[in-house]
Short mmCIF file of C-alpha atoms and ligand atoms in Angstrom, two decimals:
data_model
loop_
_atom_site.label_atom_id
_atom_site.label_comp_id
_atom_site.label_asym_id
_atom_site.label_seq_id
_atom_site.Cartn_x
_atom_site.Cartn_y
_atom_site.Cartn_z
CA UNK R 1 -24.03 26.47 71.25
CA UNK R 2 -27.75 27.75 72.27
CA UNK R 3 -28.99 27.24 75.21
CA UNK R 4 -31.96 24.23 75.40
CA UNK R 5 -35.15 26.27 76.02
CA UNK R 6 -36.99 23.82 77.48
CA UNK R 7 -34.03 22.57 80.13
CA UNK R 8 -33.38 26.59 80.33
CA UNK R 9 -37.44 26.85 81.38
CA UNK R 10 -37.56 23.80 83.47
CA UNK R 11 -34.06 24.10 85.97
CA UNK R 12 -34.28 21.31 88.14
CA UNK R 13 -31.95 18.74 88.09
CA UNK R 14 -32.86 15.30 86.77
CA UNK R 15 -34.51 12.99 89.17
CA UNK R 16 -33.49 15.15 92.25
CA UNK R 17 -36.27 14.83 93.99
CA UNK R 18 -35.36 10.33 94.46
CA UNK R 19 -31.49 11.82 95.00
CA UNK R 20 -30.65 12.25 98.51
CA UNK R 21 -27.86 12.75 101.02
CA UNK R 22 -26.68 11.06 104.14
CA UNK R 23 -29.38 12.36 106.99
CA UNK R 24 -27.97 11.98 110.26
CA UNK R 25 -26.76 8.99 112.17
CA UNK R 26 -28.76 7.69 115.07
CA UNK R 27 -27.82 8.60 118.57
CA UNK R 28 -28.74 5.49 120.06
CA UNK R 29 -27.86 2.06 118.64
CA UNK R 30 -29.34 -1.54 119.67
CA UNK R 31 -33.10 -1.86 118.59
CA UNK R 32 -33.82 -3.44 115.57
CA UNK R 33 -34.94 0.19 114.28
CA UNK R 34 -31.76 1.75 114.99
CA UNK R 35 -30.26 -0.91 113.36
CA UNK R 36 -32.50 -0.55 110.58
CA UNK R 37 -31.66 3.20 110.70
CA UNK R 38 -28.57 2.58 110.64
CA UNK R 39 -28.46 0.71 107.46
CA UNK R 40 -31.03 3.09 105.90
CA UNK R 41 -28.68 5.88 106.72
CA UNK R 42 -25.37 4.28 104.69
CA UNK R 43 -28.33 3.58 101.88
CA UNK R 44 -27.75 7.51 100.80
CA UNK R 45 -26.93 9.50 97.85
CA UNK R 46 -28.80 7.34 96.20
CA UNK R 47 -30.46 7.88 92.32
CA UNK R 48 -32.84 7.58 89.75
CA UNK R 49 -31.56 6.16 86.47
CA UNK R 50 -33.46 7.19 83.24
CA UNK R 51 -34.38 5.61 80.97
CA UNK R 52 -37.90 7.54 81.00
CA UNK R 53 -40.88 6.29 79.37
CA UNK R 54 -42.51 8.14 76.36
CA UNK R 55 -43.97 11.36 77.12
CA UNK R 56 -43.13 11.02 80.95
CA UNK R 57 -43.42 14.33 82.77
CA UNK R 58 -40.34 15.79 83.84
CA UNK R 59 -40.15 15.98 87.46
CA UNK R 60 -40.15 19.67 88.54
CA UNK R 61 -40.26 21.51 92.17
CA UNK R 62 -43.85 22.07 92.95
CA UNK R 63 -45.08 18.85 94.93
CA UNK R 64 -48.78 19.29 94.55
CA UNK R 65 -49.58 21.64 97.24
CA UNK R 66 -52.19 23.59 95.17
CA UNK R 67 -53.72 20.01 93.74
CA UNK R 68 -54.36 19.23 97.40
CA UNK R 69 -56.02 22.79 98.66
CA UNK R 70 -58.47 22.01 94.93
CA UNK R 71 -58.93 18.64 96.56
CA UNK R 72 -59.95 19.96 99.87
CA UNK R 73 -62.42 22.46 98.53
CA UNK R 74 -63.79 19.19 96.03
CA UNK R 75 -64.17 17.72 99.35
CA UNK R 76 -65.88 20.50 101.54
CA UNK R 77 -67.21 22.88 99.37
CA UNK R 78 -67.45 21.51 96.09
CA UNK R 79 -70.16 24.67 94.91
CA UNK R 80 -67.33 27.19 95.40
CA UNK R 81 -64.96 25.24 93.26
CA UNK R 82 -68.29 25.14 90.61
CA UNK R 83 -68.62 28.86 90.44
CA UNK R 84 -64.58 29.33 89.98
CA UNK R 85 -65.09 26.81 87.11
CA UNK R 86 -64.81 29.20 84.40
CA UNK R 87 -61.93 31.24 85.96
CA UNK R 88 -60.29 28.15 85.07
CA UNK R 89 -60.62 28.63 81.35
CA UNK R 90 -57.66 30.93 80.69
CA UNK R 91 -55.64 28.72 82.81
CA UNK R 92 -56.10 25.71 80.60
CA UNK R 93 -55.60 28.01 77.65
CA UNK R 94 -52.16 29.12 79.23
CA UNK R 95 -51.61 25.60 79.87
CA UNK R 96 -51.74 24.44 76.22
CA UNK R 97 -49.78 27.58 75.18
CA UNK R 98 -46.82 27.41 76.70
CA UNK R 99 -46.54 23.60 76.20
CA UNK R 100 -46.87 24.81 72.20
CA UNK R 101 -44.32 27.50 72.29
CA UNK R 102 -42.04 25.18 74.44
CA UNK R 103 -42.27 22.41 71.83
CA UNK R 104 -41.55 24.68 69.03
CA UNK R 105 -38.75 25.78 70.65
CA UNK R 106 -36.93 22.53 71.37
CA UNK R 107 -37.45 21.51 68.20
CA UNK R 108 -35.59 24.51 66.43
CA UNK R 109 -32.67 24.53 69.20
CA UNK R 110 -32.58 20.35 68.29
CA UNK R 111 -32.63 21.13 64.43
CA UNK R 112 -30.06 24.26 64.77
CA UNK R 113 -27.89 21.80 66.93
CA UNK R 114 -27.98 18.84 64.87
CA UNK R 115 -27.35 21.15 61.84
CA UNK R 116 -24.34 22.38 63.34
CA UNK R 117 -23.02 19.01 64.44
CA UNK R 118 -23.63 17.74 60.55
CA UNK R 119 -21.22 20.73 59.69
CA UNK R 120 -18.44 20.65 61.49
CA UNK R 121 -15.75 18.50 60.33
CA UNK R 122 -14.41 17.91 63.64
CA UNK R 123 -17.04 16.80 65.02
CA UNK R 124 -16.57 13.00 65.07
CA UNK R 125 -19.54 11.17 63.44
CA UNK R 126 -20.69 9.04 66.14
CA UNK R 127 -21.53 12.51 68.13
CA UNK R 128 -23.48 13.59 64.92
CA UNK R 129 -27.36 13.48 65.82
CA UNK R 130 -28.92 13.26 62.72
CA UNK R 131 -29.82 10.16 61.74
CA UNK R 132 -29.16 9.20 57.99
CA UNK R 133 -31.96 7.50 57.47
CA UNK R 134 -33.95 10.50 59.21
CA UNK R 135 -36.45 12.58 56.94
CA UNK R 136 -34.93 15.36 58.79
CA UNK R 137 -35.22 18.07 55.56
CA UNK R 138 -38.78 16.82 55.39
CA UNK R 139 -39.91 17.34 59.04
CA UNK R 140 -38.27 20.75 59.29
CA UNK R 141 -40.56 21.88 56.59
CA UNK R 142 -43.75 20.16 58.08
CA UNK R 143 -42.74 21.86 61.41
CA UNK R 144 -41.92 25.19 60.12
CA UNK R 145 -45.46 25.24 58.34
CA UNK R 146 -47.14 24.47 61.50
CA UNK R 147 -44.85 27.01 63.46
CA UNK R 148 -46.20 29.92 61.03
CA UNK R 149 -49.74 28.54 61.67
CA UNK R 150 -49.57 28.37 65.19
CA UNK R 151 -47.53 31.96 65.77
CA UNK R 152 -50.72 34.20 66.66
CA UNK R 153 -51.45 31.26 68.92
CA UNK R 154 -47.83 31.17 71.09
CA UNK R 155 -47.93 34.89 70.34
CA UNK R 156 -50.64 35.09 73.21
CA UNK R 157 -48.86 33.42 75.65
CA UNK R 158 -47.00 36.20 77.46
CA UNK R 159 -50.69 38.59 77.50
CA UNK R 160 -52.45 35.54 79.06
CA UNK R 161 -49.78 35.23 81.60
CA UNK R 162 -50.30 38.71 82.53
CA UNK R 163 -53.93 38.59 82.68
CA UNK R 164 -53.77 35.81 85.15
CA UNK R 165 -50.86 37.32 87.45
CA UNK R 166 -53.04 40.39 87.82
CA UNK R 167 -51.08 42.51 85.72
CA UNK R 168 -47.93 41.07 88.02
CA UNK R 169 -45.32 40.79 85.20
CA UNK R 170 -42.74 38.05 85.75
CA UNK R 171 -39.04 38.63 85.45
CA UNK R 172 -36.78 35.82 84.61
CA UNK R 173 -38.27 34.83 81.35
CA UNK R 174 -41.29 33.19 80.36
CA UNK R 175 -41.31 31.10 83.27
CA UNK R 176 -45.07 30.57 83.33
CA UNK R 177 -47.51 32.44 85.53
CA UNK R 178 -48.21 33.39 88.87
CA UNK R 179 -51.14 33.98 90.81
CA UNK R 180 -51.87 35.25 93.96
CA UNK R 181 -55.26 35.33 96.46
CA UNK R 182 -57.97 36.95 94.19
CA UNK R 183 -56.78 36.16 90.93
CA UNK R 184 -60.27 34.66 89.84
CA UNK R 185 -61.93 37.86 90.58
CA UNK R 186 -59.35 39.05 87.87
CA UNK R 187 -60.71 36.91 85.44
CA UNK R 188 -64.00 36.16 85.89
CA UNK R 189 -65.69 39.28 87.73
CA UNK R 190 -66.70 42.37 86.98
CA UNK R 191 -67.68 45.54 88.80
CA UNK R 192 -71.37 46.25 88.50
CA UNK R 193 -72.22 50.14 89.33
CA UNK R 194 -75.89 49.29 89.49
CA UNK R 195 -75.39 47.14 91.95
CA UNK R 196 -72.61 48.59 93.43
CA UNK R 197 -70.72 45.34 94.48
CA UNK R 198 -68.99 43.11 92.78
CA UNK R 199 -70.70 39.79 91.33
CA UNK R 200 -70.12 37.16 89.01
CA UNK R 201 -70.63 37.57 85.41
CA UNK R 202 -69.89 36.47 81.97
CA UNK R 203 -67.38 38.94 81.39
CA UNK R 204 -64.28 37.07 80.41
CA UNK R 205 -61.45 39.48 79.37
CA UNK R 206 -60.42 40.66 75.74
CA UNK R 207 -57.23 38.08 75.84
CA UNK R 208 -59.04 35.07 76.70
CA UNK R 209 -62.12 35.91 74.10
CA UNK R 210 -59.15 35.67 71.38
CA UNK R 211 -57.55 32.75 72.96
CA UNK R 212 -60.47 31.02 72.82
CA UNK R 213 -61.29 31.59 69.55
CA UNK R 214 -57.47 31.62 67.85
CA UNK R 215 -56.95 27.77 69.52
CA UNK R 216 -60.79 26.63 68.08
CA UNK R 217 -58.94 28.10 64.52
CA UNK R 218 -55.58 25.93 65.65
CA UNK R 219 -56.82 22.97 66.49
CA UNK R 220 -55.37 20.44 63.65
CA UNK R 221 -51.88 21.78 63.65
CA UNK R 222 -52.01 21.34 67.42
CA UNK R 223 -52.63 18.08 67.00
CA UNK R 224 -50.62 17.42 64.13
CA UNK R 225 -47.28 19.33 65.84
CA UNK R 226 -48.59 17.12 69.20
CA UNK R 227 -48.77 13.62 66.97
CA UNK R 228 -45.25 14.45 65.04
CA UNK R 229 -42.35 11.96 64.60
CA UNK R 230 -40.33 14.57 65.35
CA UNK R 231 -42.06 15.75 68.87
CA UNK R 232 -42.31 11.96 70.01
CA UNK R 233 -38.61 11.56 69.33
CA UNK R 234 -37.71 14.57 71.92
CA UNK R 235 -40.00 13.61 74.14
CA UNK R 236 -38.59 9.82 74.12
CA UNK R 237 -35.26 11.16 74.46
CA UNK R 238 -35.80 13.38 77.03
CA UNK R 239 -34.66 16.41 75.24
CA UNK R 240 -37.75 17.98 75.39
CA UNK R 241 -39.22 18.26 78.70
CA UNK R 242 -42.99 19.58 79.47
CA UNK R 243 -45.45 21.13 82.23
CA UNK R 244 -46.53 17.45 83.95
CA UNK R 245 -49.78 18.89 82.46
CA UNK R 246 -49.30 19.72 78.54
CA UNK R 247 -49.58 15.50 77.98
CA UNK R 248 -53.04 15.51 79.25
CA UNK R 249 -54.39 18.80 77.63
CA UNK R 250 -52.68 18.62 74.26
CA UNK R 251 -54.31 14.91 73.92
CA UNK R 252 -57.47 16.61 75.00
CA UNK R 253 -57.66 19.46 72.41
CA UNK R 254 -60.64 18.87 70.48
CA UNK R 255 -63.01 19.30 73.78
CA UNK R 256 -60.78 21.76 75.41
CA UNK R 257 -60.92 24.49 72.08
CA UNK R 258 -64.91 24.34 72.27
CA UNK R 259 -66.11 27.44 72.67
CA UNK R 260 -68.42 26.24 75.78
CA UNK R 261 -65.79 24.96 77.15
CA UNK R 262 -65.81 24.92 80.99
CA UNK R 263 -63.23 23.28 82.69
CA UNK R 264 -63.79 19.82 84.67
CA UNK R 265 -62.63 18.75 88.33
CA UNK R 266 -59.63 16.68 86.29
CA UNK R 267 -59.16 19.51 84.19
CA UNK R 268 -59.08 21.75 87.16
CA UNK R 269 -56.62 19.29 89.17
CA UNK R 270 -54.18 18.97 86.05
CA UNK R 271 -53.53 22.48 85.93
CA UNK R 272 -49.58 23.89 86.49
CA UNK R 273 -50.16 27.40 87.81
CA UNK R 274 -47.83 28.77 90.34
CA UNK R 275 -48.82 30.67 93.60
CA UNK R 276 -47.38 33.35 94.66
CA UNK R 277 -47.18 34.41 98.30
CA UNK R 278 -49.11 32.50 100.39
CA UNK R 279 -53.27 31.75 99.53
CA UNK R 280 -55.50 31.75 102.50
CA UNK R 281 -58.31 29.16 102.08
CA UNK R 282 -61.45 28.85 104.19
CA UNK R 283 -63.87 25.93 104.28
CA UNK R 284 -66.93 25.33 106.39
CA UNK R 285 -66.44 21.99 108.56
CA UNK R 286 -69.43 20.36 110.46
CA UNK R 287 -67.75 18.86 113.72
CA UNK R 288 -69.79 17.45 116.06
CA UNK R 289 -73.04 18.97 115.12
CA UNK R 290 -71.42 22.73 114.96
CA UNK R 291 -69.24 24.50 111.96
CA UNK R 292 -66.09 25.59 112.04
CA UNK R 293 -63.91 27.21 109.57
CA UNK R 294 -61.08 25.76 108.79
CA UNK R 295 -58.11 27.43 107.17
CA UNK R 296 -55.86 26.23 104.61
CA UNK R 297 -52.68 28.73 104.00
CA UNK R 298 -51.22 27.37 100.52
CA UNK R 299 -47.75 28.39 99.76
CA UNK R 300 -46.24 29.19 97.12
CA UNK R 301 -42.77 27.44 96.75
CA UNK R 302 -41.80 29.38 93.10
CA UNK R 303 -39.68 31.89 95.37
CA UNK R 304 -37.94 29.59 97.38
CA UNK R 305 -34.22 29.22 97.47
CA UNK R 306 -33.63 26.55 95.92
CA UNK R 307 -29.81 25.39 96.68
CA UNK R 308 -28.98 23.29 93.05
CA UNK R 309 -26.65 21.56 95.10
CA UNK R 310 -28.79 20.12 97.85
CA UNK R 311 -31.06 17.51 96.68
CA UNK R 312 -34.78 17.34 96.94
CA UNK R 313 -35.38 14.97 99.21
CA UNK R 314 -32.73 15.69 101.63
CA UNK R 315 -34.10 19.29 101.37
CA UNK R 316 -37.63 17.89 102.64
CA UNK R 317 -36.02 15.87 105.21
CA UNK R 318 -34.56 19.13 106.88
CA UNK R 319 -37.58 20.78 106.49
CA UNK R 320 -39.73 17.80 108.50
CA UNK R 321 -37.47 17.95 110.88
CA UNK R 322 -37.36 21.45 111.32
CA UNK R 323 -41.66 20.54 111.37
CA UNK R 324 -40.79 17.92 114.34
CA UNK R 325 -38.88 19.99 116.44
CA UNK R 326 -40.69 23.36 115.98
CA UNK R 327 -41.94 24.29 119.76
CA UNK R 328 -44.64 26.79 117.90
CA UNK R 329 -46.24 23.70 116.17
CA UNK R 330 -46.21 21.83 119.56
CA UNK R 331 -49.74 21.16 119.22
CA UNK R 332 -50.41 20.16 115.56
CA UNK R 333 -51.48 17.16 114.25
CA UNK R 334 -48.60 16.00 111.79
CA UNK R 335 -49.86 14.30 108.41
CA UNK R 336 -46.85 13.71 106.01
CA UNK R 337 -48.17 13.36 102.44
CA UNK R 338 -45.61 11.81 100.23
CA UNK R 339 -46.94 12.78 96.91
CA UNK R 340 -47.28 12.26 92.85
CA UNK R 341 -46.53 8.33 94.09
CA UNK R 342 -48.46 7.51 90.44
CA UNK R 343 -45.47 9.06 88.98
CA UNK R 344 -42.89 7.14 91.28
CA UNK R 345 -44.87 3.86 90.36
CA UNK R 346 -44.48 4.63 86.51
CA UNK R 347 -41.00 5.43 86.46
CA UNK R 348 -40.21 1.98 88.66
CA UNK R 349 -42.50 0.05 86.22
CA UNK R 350 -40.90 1.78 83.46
CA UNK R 351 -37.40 -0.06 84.28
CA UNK R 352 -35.84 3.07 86.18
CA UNK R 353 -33.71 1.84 88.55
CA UNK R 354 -32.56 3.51 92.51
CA UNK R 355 -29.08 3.01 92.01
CA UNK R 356 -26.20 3.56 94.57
CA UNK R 357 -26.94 2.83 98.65
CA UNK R 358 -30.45 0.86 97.06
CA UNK R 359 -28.53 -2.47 97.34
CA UNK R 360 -30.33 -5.83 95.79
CA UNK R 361 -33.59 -4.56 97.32
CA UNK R 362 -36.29 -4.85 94.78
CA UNK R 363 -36.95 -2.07 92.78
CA UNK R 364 -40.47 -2.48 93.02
CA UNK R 365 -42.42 0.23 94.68
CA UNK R 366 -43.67 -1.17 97.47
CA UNK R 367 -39.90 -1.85 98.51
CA UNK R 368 -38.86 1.79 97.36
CA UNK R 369 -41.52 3.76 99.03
CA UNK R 370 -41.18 1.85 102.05
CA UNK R 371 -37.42 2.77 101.67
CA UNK R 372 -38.28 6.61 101.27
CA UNK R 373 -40.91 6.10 104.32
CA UNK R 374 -38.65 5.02 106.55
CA UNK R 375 -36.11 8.24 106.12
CA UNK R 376 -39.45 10.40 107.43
CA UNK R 377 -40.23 7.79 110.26
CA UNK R 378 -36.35 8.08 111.31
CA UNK R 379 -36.54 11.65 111.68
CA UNK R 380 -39.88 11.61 113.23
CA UNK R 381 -38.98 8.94 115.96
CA UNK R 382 -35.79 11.48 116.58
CA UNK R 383 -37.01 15.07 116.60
CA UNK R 384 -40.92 15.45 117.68
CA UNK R 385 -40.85 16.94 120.68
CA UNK R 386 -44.59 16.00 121.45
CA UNK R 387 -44.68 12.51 120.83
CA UNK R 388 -46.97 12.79 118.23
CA UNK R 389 -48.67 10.31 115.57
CA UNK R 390 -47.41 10.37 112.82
CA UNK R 391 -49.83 9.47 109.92
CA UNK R 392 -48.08 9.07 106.58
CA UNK R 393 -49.81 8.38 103.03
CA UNK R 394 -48.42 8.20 99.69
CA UNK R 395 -50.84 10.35 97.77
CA UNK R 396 -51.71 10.74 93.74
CA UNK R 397 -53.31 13.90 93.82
CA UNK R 398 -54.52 13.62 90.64
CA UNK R 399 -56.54 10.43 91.88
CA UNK R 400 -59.81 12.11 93.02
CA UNK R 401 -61.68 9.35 94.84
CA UNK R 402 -57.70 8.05 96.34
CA UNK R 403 -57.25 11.77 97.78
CA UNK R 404 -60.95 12.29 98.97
CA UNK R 405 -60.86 9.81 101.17
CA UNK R 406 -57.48 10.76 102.57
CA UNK R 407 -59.34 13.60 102.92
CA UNK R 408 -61.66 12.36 104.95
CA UNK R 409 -59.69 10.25 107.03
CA UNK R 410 -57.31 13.20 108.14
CA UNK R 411 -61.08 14.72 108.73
CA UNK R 412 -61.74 11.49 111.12
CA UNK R 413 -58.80 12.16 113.02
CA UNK R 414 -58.82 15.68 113.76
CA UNK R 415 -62.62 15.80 114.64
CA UNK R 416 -61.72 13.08 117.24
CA UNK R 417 -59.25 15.23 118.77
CA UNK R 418 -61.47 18.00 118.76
CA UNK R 419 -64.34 16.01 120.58
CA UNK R 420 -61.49 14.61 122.99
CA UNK R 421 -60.48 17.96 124.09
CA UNK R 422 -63.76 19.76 123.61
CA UNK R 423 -64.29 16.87 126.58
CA UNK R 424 -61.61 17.43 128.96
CA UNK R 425 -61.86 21.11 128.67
N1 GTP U 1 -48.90 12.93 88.17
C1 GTP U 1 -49.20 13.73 89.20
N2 GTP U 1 -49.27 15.07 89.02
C2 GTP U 1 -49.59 15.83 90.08
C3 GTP U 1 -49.87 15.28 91.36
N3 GTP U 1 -50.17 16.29 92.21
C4 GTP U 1 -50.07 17.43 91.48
N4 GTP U 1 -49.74 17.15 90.19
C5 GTP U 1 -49.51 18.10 89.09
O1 GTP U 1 -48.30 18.79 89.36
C6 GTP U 1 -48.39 20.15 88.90
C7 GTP U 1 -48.00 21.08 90.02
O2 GTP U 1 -48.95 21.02 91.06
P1 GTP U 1 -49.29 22.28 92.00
O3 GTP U 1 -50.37 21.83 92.95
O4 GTP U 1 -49.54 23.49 91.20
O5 GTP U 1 -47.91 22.44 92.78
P2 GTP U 1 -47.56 23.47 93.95
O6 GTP U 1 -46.85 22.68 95.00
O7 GTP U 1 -48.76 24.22 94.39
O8 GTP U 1 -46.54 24.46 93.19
P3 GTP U 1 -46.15 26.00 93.57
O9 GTP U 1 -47.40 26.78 93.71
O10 GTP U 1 -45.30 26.42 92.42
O11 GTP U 1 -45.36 25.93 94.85
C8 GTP U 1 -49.82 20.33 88.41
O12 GTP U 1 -49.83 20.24 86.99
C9 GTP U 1 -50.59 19.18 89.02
O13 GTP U 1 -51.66 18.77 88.19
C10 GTP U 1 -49.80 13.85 91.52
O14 GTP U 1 -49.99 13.28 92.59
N5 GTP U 1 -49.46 13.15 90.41
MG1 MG U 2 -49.20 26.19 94.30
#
């Protein structure tokens, strides 16, 4: 049987990152917290259910880190992130592409699977997929039209991908697209002998001229593959499973194929584009009166191991304590954001249930993020070694005026820290 090219693109296991394993027992018992520990502790390997709302993004490894360092420069230097603006173009482009091609592609491995079910005899008919009263003959017509349509469009996908990765060409399969500190000089830059440096400029590279101008030609079967029975069907099923992004820039289309199109903040936040390596960030910071330059180091999690067996959160766990009890980062400040909580609060809404170690809690959110808190408080209250604050927020990085003033309170803290110890010194 093939292989489902979406699940094939998109490897993580359902709902790991709300599945998590026993984290250790408390040393000390007594205190209501321990107590509290305690029973937190037997609450373990505990899961999401589906079902999953229509068109609910599937949950996937990257946490937002890259959403936060956009947020950051919104926040401090919001004119750099307007003259990257159009370097953000192509992205969007690649964006819309590869949720194309990945539709197209569950829907033929669906059709050439439910084909094959309707054929064999010994297949027992409750397994068979296709429904009778299905216009299944019908569809696969209207679909193969729009494939043939949109094939110069996915055709594109793998060049763009390149362009952006800096000519870095990705092994694996089309696994999406990399990039790496100075990729927008890639894109939107050019050399300019007569001035002999390098500046900004219009030039926009031969791939993304065409990709412009073959998705303004491909605009109504976008949005008549996006709007098919068919595609809502996968998507309610969970068969097919997209970038959290290709919901909010295939409903967008008409705007985004204009050929002035220059990206917004949300566009720019909504983006899936992996880092590679690690991304050095600088922003200028008034404190006090002076400016500092603060450094954000972004990092890329696409090459991490990831073990399939060890789930999500229990992974994070290890790594906050690891955090905690690190003698290096003996004098950080330790802000734990707990992140994409919008899509937590959906899913919960949505009837998804924590099953397992969750007991008859309520499986409301403000019960199961207090729930997930607590695990990070537990390890906390066990491991820093510098008796630190701990300040935790649940964060929707996609919520600009939420995260700004996050932003700005993490700013509070740390300036009056700096003042404190620009006093004692
Ligand atoms: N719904 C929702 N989506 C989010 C949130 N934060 C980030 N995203 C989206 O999640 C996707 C991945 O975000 P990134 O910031 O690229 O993730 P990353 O951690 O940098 O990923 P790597 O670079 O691969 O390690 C993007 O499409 C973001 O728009 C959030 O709070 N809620
Ligand atoms: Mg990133």
């Amino acid at each position: 049987m093939p292989k489902s090219p979406a699940r094939e693109a998109t490897n993580s296991p359902e709902f790991a990152a709300m599945d998590f394993e026993t984290p250790p027992r408390p040393t000390s018992v007594g205190n209501y917290f321990d107590e509290r520990a305690l029973r937190i502790s037997n609450l373990i390997d505990e899961e999401l259910k589906p079902p999953l709302p229509a068109g609910d993004p599937y949950p996937d490894a990257s946490t937002g880190k890259s959403t936060l360092q956009k947020q950051f420069q919104l926040f401090y230097a919001s004119q750099t992130l307007d003259r990257e603006r159009p370097s953000w173009r192509p992205v969007v482009y690649f964006n819309i592409l590869k949720a194309v091609r990945m539709i197209l592609d569950e829907l033929d491995y669906d059709f050439s699977t439910r084909s094959q079910a309707n054929d064999d005899e010994a297949v027992p008919s409750s397994s068979k997929t296709l429904l009778p009263e299905e216009p299944a003959a019908m569809w696969w017509s209207e679909i193969q039209e729009l494939r043939a349509q949109l094939l110069p469009l996915i055709a594109m996908e793998d060049s763009l991908a390149t362009d952006l990765s800096g000519g870095v060409s990705v092994t694996g399969g089309r696994t999406g697209a990399y990039v790496r500190a100075g990729w927008q000089a890639l894109v939107t830059s050019t050399f300019s002998p007569a001035e002999s440096r390098i500046t900004e400029s219009k030039h926009t590279s031969e791939v993304v001229t065409l990709a412009s101008r073959t998705l303004a030609a491909n605009v109504e079967p976008i949005k008549a593959l996006w709007e098919h029975p068919a595609v809502k069907r996968l998507l309610d099923s969970r068969k097919l499973r997209l970038d959290e992004s290709a919901p909010f820039f295939l409903a967008s289309i008409n705007r985004l194929a204009e050929p002035d199109f220059l990206p917004s903040n949300d566009d720019i936040l909504n983006v899936r584009l992996q880092t590679l390596g690690v991304m050095e960030h600088t922003f200028p910071v008034d404190m006090g009166g002076s400016t500092y330059d603060w450094k954000l180091y972004d990092v890329g999690g696409a090459y991490l191991e990831e073990d399939p067996k060890t789930n999500r959160i229990d992974d994070s766990l290890q790594l906050f304590n690891a955090i905690c009890s690190n003698k290096l980062l003996v004098k950080a400040h330790l802000v734990l954001l707990l992140n994409k909580a919008d899509l937590l609060k959906k899913k919960l809404a949505a009837g998804t249930k924590v099953r397992k170690y969750y007991g008859d809690r309520p499986n409301v959110y403000e019960s199961v993020s207090d729930y997930f808190r607590s695990h990070f408080t537990q390890v906390h209250r066990r491991k820093d070694i510098a008796k630190r604050t701990l300040y935790i927020h649940f964060t929707s990085m996609l919520d600009i005026k939420a995260t700004q003033s996050i932003i700005a309170n993490v700013g509070e803290v740390i300036l009056r820290q700096h003042i404190k110890q620009i006093g004692l010194a």
